[in-house]
CSV table of C-alpha atoms and ligand atoms in Angstrom, one decimal:
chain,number,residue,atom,x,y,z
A,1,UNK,CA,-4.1,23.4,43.5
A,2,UNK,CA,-7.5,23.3,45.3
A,3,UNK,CA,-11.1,23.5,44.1
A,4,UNK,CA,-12.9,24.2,46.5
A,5,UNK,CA,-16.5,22.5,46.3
A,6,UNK,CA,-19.7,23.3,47.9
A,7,UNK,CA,-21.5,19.7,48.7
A,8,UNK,CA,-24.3,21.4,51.3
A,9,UNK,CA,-26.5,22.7,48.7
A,10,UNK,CA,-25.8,19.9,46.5
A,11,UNK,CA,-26.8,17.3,48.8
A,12,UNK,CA,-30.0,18.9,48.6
A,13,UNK,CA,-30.1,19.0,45.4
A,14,UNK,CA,-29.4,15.5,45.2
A,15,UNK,CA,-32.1,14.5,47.4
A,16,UNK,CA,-34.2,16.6,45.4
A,17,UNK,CA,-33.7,14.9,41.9
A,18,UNK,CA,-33.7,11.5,43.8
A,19,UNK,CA,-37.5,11.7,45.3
A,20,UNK,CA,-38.3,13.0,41.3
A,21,UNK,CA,-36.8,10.0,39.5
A,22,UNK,CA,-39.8,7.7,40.2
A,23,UNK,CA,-41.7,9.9,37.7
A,24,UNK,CA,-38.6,10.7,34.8
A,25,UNK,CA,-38.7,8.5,31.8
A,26,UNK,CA,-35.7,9.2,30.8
A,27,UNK,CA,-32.2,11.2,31.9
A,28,UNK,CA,-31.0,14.0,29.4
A,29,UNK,CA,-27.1,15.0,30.5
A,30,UNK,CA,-25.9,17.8,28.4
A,31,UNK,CA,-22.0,17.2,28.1
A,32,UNK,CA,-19.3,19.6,26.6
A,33,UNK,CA,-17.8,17.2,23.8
A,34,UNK,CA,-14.7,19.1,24.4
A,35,UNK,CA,-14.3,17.1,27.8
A,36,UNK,CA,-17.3,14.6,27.6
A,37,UNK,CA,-15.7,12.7,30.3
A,38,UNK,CA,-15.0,16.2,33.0
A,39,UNK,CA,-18.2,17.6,32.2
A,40,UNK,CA,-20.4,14.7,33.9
A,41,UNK,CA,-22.3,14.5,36.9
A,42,UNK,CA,-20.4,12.3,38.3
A,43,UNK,CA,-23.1,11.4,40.7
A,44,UNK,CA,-26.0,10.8,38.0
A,45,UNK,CA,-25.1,6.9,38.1
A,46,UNK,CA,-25.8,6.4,41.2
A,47,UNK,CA,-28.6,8.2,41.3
A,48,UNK,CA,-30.4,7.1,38.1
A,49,UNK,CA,-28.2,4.0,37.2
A,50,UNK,CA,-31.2,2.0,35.6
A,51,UNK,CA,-32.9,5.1,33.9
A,52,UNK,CA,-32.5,5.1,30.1
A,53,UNK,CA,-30.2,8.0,29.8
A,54,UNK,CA,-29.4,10.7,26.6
A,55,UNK,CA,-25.5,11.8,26.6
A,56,UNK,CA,-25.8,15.2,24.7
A,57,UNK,CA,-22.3,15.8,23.6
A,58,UNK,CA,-23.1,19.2,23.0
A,59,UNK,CA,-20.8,22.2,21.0
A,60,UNK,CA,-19.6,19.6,18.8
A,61,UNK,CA,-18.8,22.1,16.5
A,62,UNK,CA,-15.6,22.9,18.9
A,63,UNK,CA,-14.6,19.6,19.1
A,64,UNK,CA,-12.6,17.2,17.1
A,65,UNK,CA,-15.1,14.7,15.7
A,66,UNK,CA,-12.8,11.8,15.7
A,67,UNK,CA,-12.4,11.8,19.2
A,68,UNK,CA,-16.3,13.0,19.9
A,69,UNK,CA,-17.0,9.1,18.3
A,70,UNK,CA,-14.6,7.4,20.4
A,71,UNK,CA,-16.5,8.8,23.1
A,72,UNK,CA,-20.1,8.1,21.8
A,73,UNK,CA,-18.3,4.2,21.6
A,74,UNK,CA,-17.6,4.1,24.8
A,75,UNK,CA,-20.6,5.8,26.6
A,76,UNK,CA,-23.0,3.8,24.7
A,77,UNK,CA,-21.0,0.2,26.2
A,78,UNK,CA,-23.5,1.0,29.2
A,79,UNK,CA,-26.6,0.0,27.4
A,80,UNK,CA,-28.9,2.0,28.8
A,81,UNK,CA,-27.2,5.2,27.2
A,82,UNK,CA,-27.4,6.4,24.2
A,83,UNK,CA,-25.6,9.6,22.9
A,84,UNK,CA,-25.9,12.1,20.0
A,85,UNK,CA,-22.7,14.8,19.1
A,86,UNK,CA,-24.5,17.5,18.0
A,87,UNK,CA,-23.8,22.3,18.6
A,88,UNK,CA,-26.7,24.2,19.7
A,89,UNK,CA,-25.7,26.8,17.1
A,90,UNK,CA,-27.6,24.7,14.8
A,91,UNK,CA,-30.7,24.5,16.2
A,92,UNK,CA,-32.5,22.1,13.8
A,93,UNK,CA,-30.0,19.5,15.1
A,94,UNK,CA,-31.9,19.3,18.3
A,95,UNK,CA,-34.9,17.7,17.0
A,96,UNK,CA,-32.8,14.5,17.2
A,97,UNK,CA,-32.6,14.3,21.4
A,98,UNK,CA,-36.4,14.8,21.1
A,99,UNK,CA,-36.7,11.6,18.3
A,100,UNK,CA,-34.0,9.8,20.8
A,101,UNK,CA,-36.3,10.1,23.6
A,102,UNK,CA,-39.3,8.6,21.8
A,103,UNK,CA,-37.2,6.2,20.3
A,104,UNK,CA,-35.9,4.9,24.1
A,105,UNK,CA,-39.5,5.1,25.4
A,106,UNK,CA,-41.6,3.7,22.6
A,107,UNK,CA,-44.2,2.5,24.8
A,108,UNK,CA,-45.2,6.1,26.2
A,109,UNK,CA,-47.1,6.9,22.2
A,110,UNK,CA,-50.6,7.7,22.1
A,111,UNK,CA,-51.4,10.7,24.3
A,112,UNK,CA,-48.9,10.0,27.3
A,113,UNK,CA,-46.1,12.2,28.0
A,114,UNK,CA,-42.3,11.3,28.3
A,115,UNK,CA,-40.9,13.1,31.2
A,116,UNK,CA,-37.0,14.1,30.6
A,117,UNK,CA,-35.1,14.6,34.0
A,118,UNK,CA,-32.4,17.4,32.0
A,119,UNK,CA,-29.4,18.3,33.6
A,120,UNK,CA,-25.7,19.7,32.9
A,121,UNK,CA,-23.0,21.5,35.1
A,122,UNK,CA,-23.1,25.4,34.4
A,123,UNK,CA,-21.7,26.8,30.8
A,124,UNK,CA,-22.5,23.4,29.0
A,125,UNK,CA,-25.4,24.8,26.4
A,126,UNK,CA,-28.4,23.4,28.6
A,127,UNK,CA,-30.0,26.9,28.7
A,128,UNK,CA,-29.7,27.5,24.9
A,129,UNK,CA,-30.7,23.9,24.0
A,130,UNK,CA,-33.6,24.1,26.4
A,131,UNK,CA,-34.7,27.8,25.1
A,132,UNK,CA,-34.4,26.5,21.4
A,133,UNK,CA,-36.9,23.5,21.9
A,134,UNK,CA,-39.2,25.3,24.2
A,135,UNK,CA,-39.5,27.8,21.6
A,136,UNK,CA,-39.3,30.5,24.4
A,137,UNK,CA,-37.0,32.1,27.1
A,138,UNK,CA,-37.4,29.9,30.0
A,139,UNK,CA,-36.1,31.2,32.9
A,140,UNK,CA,-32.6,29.4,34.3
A,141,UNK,CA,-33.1,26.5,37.0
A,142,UNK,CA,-31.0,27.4,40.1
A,143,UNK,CA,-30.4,28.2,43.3
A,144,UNK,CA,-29.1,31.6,43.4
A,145,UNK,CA,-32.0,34.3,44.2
A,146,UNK,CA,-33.0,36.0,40.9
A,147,UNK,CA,-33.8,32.4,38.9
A,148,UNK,CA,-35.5,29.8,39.7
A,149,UNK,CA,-35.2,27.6,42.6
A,150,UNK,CA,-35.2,23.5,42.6
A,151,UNK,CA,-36.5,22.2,39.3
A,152,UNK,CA,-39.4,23.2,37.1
A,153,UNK,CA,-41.8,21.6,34.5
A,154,UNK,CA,-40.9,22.8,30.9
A,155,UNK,CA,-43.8,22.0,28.2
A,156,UNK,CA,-41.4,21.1,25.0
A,157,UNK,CA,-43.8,19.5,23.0
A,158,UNK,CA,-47.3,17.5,22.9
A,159,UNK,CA,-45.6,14.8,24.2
A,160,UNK,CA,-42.9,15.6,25.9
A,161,UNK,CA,-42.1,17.3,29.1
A,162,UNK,CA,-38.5,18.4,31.1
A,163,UNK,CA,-38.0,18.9,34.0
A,164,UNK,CA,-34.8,21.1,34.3
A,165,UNK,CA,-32.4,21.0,37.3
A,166,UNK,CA,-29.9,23.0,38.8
A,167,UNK,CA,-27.1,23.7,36.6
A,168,UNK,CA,-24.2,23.2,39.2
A,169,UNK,CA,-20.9,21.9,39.4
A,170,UNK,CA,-21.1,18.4,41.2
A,171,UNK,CA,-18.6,17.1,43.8
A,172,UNK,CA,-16.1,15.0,42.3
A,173,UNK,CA,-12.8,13.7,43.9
A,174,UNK,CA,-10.0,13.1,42.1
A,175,UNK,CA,-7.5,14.5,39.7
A,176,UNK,CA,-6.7,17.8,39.3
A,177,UNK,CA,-6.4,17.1,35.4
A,178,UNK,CA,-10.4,17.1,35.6
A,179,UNK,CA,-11.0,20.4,37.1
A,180,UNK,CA,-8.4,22.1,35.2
A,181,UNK,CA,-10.5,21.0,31.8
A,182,UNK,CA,-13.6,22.5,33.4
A,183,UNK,CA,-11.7,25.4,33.7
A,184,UNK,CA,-9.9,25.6,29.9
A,185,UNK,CA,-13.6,25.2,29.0
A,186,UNK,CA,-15.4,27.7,31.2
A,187,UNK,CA,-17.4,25.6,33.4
A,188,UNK,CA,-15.5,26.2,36.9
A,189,UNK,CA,-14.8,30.2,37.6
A,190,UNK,CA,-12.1,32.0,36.5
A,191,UNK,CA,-11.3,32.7,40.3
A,192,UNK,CA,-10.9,29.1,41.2
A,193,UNK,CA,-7.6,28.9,39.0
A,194,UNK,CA,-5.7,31.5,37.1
A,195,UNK,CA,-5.3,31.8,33.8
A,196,UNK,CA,-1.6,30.8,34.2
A,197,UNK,CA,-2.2,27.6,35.6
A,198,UNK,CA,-5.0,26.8,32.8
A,199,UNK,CA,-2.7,28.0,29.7
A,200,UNK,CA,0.2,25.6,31.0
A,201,UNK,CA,-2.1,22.8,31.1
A,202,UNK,CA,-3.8,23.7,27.7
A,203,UNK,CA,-0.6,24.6,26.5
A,204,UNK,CA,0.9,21.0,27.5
A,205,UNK,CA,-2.1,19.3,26.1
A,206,UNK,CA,-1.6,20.9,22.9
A,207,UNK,CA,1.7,20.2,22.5
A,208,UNK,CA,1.5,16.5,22.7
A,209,UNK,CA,-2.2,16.5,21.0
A,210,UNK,CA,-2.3,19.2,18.5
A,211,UNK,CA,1.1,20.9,17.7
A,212,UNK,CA,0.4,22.0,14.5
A,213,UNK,CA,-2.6,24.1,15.7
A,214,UNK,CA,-0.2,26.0,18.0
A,215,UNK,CA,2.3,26.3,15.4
A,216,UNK,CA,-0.9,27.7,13.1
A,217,UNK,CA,-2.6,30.2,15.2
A,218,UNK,CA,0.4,31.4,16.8
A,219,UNK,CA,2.4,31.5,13.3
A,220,UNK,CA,5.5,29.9,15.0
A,221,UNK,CA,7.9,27.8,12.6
A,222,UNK,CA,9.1,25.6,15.4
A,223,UNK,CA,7.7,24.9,18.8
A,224,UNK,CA,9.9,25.1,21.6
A,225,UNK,CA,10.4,22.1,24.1
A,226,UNK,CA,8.5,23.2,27.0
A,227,UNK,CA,5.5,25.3,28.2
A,228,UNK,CA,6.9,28.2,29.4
A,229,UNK,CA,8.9,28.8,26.6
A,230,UNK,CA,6.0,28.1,23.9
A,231,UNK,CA,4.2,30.9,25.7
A,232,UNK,CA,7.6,33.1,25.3
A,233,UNK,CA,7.2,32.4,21.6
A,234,UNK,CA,3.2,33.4,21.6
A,235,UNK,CA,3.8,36.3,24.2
A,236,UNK,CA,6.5,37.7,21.6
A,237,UNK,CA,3.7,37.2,18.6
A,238,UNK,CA,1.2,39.0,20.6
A,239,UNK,CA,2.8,42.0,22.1
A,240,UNK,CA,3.2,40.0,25.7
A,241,UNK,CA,6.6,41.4,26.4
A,242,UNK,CA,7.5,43.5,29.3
A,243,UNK,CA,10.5,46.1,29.9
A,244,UNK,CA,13.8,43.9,30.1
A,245,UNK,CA,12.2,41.2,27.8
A,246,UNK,CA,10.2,39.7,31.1
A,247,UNK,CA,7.3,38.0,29.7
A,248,UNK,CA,3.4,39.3,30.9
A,249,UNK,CA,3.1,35.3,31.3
A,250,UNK,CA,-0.7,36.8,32.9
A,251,UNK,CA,-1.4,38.8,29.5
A,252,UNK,CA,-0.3,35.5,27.1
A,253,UNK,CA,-2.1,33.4,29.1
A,254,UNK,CA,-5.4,35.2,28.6
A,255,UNK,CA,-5.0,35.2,25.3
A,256,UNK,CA,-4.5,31.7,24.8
A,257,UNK,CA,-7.4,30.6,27.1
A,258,UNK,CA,-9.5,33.0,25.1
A,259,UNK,CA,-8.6,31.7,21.7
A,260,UNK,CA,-9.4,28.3,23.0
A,261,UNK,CA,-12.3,28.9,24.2
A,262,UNK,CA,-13.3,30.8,21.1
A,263,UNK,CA,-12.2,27.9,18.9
A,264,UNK,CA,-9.9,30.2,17.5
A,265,UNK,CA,-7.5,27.0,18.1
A,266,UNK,CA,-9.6,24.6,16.2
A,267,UNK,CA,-12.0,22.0,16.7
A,268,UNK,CA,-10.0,20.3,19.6
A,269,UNK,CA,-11.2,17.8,22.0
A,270,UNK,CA,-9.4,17.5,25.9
A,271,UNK,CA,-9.7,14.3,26.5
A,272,UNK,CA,-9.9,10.4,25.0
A,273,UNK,CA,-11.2,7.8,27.1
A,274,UNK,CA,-8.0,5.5,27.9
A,275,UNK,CA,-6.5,8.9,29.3
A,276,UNK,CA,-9.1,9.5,31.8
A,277,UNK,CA,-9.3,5.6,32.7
A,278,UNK,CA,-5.5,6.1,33.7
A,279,UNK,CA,-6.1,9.7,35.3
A,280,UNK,CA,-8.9,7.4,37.5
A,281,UNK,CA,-6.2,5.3,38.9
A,282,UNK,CA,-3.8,8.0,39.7
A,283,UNK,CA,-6.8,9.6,41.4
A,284,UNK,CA,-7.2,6.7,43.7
A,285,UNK,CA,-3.8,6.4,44.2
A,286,UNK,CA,-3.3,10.3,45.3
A,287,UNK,CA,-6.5,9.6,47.9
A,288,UNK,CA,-5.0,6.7,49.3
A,289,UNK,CA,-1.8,8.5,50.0
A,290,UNK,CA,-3.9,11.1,51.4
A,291,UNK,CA,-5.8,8.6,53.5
A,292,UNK,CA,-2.6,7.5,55.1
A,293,UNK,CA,-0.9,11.0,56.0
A,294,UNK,CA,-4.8,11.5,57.5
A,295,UNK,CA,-4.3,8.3,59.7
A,296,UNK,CA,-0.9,9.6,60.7
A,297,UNK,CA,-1.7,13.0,61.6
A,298,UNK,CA,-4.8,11.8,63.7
A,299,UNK,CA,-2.4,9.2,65.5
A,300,UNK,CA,0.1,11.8,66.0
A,301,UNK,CA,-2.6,14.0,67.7
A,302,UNK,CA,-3.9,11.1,69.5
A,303,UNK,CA,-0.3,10.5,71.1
A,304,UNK,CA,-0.1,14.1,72.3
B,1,G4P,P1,-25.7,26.7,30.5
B,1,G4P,O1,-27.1,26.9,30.5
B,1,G4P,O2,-25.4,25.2,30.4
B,1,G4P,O3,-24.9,27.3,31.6
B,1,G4P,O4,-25.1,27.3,29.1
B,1,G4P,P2,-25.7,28.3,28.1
B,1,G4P,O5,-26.8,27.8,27.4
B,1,G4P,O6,-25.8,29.6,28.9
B,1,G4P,O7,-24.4,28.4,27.1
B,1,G4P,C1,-23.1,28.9,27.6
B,1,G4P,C2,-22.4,29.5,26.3
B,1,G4P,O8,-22.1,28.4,25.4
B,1,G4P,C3,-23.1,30.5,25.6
B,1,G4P,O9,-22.2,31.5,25.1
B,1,G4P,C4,-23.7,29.8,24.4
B,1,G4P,O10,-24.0,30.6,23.3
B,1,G4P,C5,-22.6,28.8,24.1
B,1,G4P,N1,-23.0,27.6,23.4
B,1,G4P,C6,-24.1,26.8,23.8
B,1,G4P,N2,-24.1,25.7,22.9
B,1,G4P,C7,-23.1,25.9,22.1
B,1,G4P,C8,-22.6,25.1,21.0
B,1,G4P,O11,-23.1,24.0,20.6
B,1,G4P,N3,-21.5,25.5,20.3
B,1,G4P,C9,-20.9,26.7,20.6
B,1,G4P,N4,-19.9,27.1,19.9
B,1,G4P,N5,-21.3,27.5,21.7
B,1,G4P,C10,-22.4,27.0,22.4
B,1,G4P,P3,-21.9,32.8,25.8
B,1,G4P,O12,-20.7,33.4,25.1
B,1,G4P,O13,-21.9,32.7,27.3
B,1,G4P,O14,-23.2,33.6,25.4
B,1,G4P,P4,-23.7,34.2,24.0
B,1,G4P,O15,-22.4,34.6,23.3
B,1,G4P,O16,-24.4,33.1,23.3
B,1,G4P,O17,-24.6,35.3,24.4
């Protein structure tokens, strides 16, 4: 499976944030807690590697908040960051990023502003977190015609100041695993990957994860042994069953992206640290491979 990513516009956007950094204080990245890891820029530490940074492990309240710790514990090993788990639904909760700012920048009191760099890839919460502490609508950061273009100044408070980025999807290469948890959780299109392909993934997760919150939702007694035939048992639940008992594996598969993503499942988090570390090496691994049939290929044309 391919994701196709778009790095023209991001370089620019890149370059962009880079020339700003020698005026930001401090980084804000808004992460979805369901895939803290997935939901990173996964350029922001090169870019702003000595900045104090903020990991907002935002919609919380979908997550499982065992696993939202382990992953405050191991963000915050890089001591320049500092994380809160917190859901935009309750907005008082976002007073803390503000607190956490002044806290990390203690020496900007008395009448001088902290300037927060905020970012997050698309569908994250950064609009609703930034329109709750602005106290206003502010229109979205982007670079699509009808919002706004680059980054703009946002007046939060007396003494503190954002400026918001783009809300993009940045380039990453690696594992498929990573992409496919953007998509379970909305951030990457629905017509990057089909629902089918995200439901066996989810559905695979689950299994080993959470099978009791299958077995719950669905009101199955047992769950069968593989994906495909979990989602027979679902698609029979749900009215997913076409003439000649063929299953509408599109149909079920909607449904049980939809009730993920409604939290309809649970509070359920995709991802625990010493998964991803392995899913890092198996990325390298698949590039080098890749590297390799590139070297042959261009030595084969060479000989011709
Ligand atoms: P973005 O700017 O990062 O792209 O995200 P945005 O604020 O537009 O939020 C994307 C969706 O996520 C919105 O739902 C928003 O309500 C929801 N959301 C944001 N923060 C939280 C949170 O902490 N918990 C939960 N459960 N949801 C959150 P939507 O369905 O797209 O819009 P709407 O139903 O709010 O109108």
């Amino acid at each position: 499976m391919a994701i196709q990513w778009f790095p023209g516009h991001m370089y620019k956007a890149g370059k962009e944030i880079k020339k700003l950094l020698p005026e930001i204080d401090v980084v804000i990245e808004i992460l979805d807690a369901r895939i803290p890891f997935s939901s990173q820029n996964p350029l922001l530490m090169e870019f702003a590697a000595h900045k104090p940074s903020i990991k907002v492990l935002n919609k919380a309240d979908l997550s499982d908040p065992e696993l939202v710790k382990k992953w405050q514990d191991h963000l915050e090993k890089n001591d320049n960051i500092k994380t809160i788990a917190l859901s935009a639904k309750d907005p008082d909760s976002l007073k803390k990023i503000l607190d956490l700012a002044r806290q990390m920048i203690p020496n900007k009191g008395d009448h001088q502003f902290i300037t927060a760099m905020i970012m997050g890839i698309p569908n994250v919460g950064k609009s609703t977190i930034i329109n709750i502490l602005a106290g206003r609508i502010v229109a979205k950061t982007g670079n699509e015609p009808a919002v706004t273009k680059g980054q703009q100044r946002i007046k939060i408070s007396e003494d503190i100041t954002f400026f918001d980025t783009p809300g993009m999807l940045w380039p990453r290469i690696g594992h498929e695993n990573w992409a496919l948890r953007l998509a379970i959780t909305g951030a990457i299109k629905e017509t990057a990957m089909t629902h089918e392909d995200i439901a066996f993934y989810l559905i695979g997760y689950l299994m080993k994860r959470y099978p009791e919150t299958i077995k719950k939702r669905f009101e199955l007694e047992n769950l069968a042994e593989d994906e495909y035939s979990i989602l027979e048992q679902i698609g029979a639940k749900r009215g997913c069953i076409k003439a000649r008992k063929l299953l509408d594996l599109h149909k079920v598969s909607s449904i049980v992206v939809h009730e993920y993503r409604a939290g309809n499942l649970g509070s359920l988090c995709l991802e625990l640290p010493d998964e991803v570390e392995k899913e890092k090496l198996e990325a390298i691994e698949i590039e080098a491979k890749r590297e390799i049939k590139r070297e042959a290929r261009k030595k084969r044309r060479g000989r011709k």
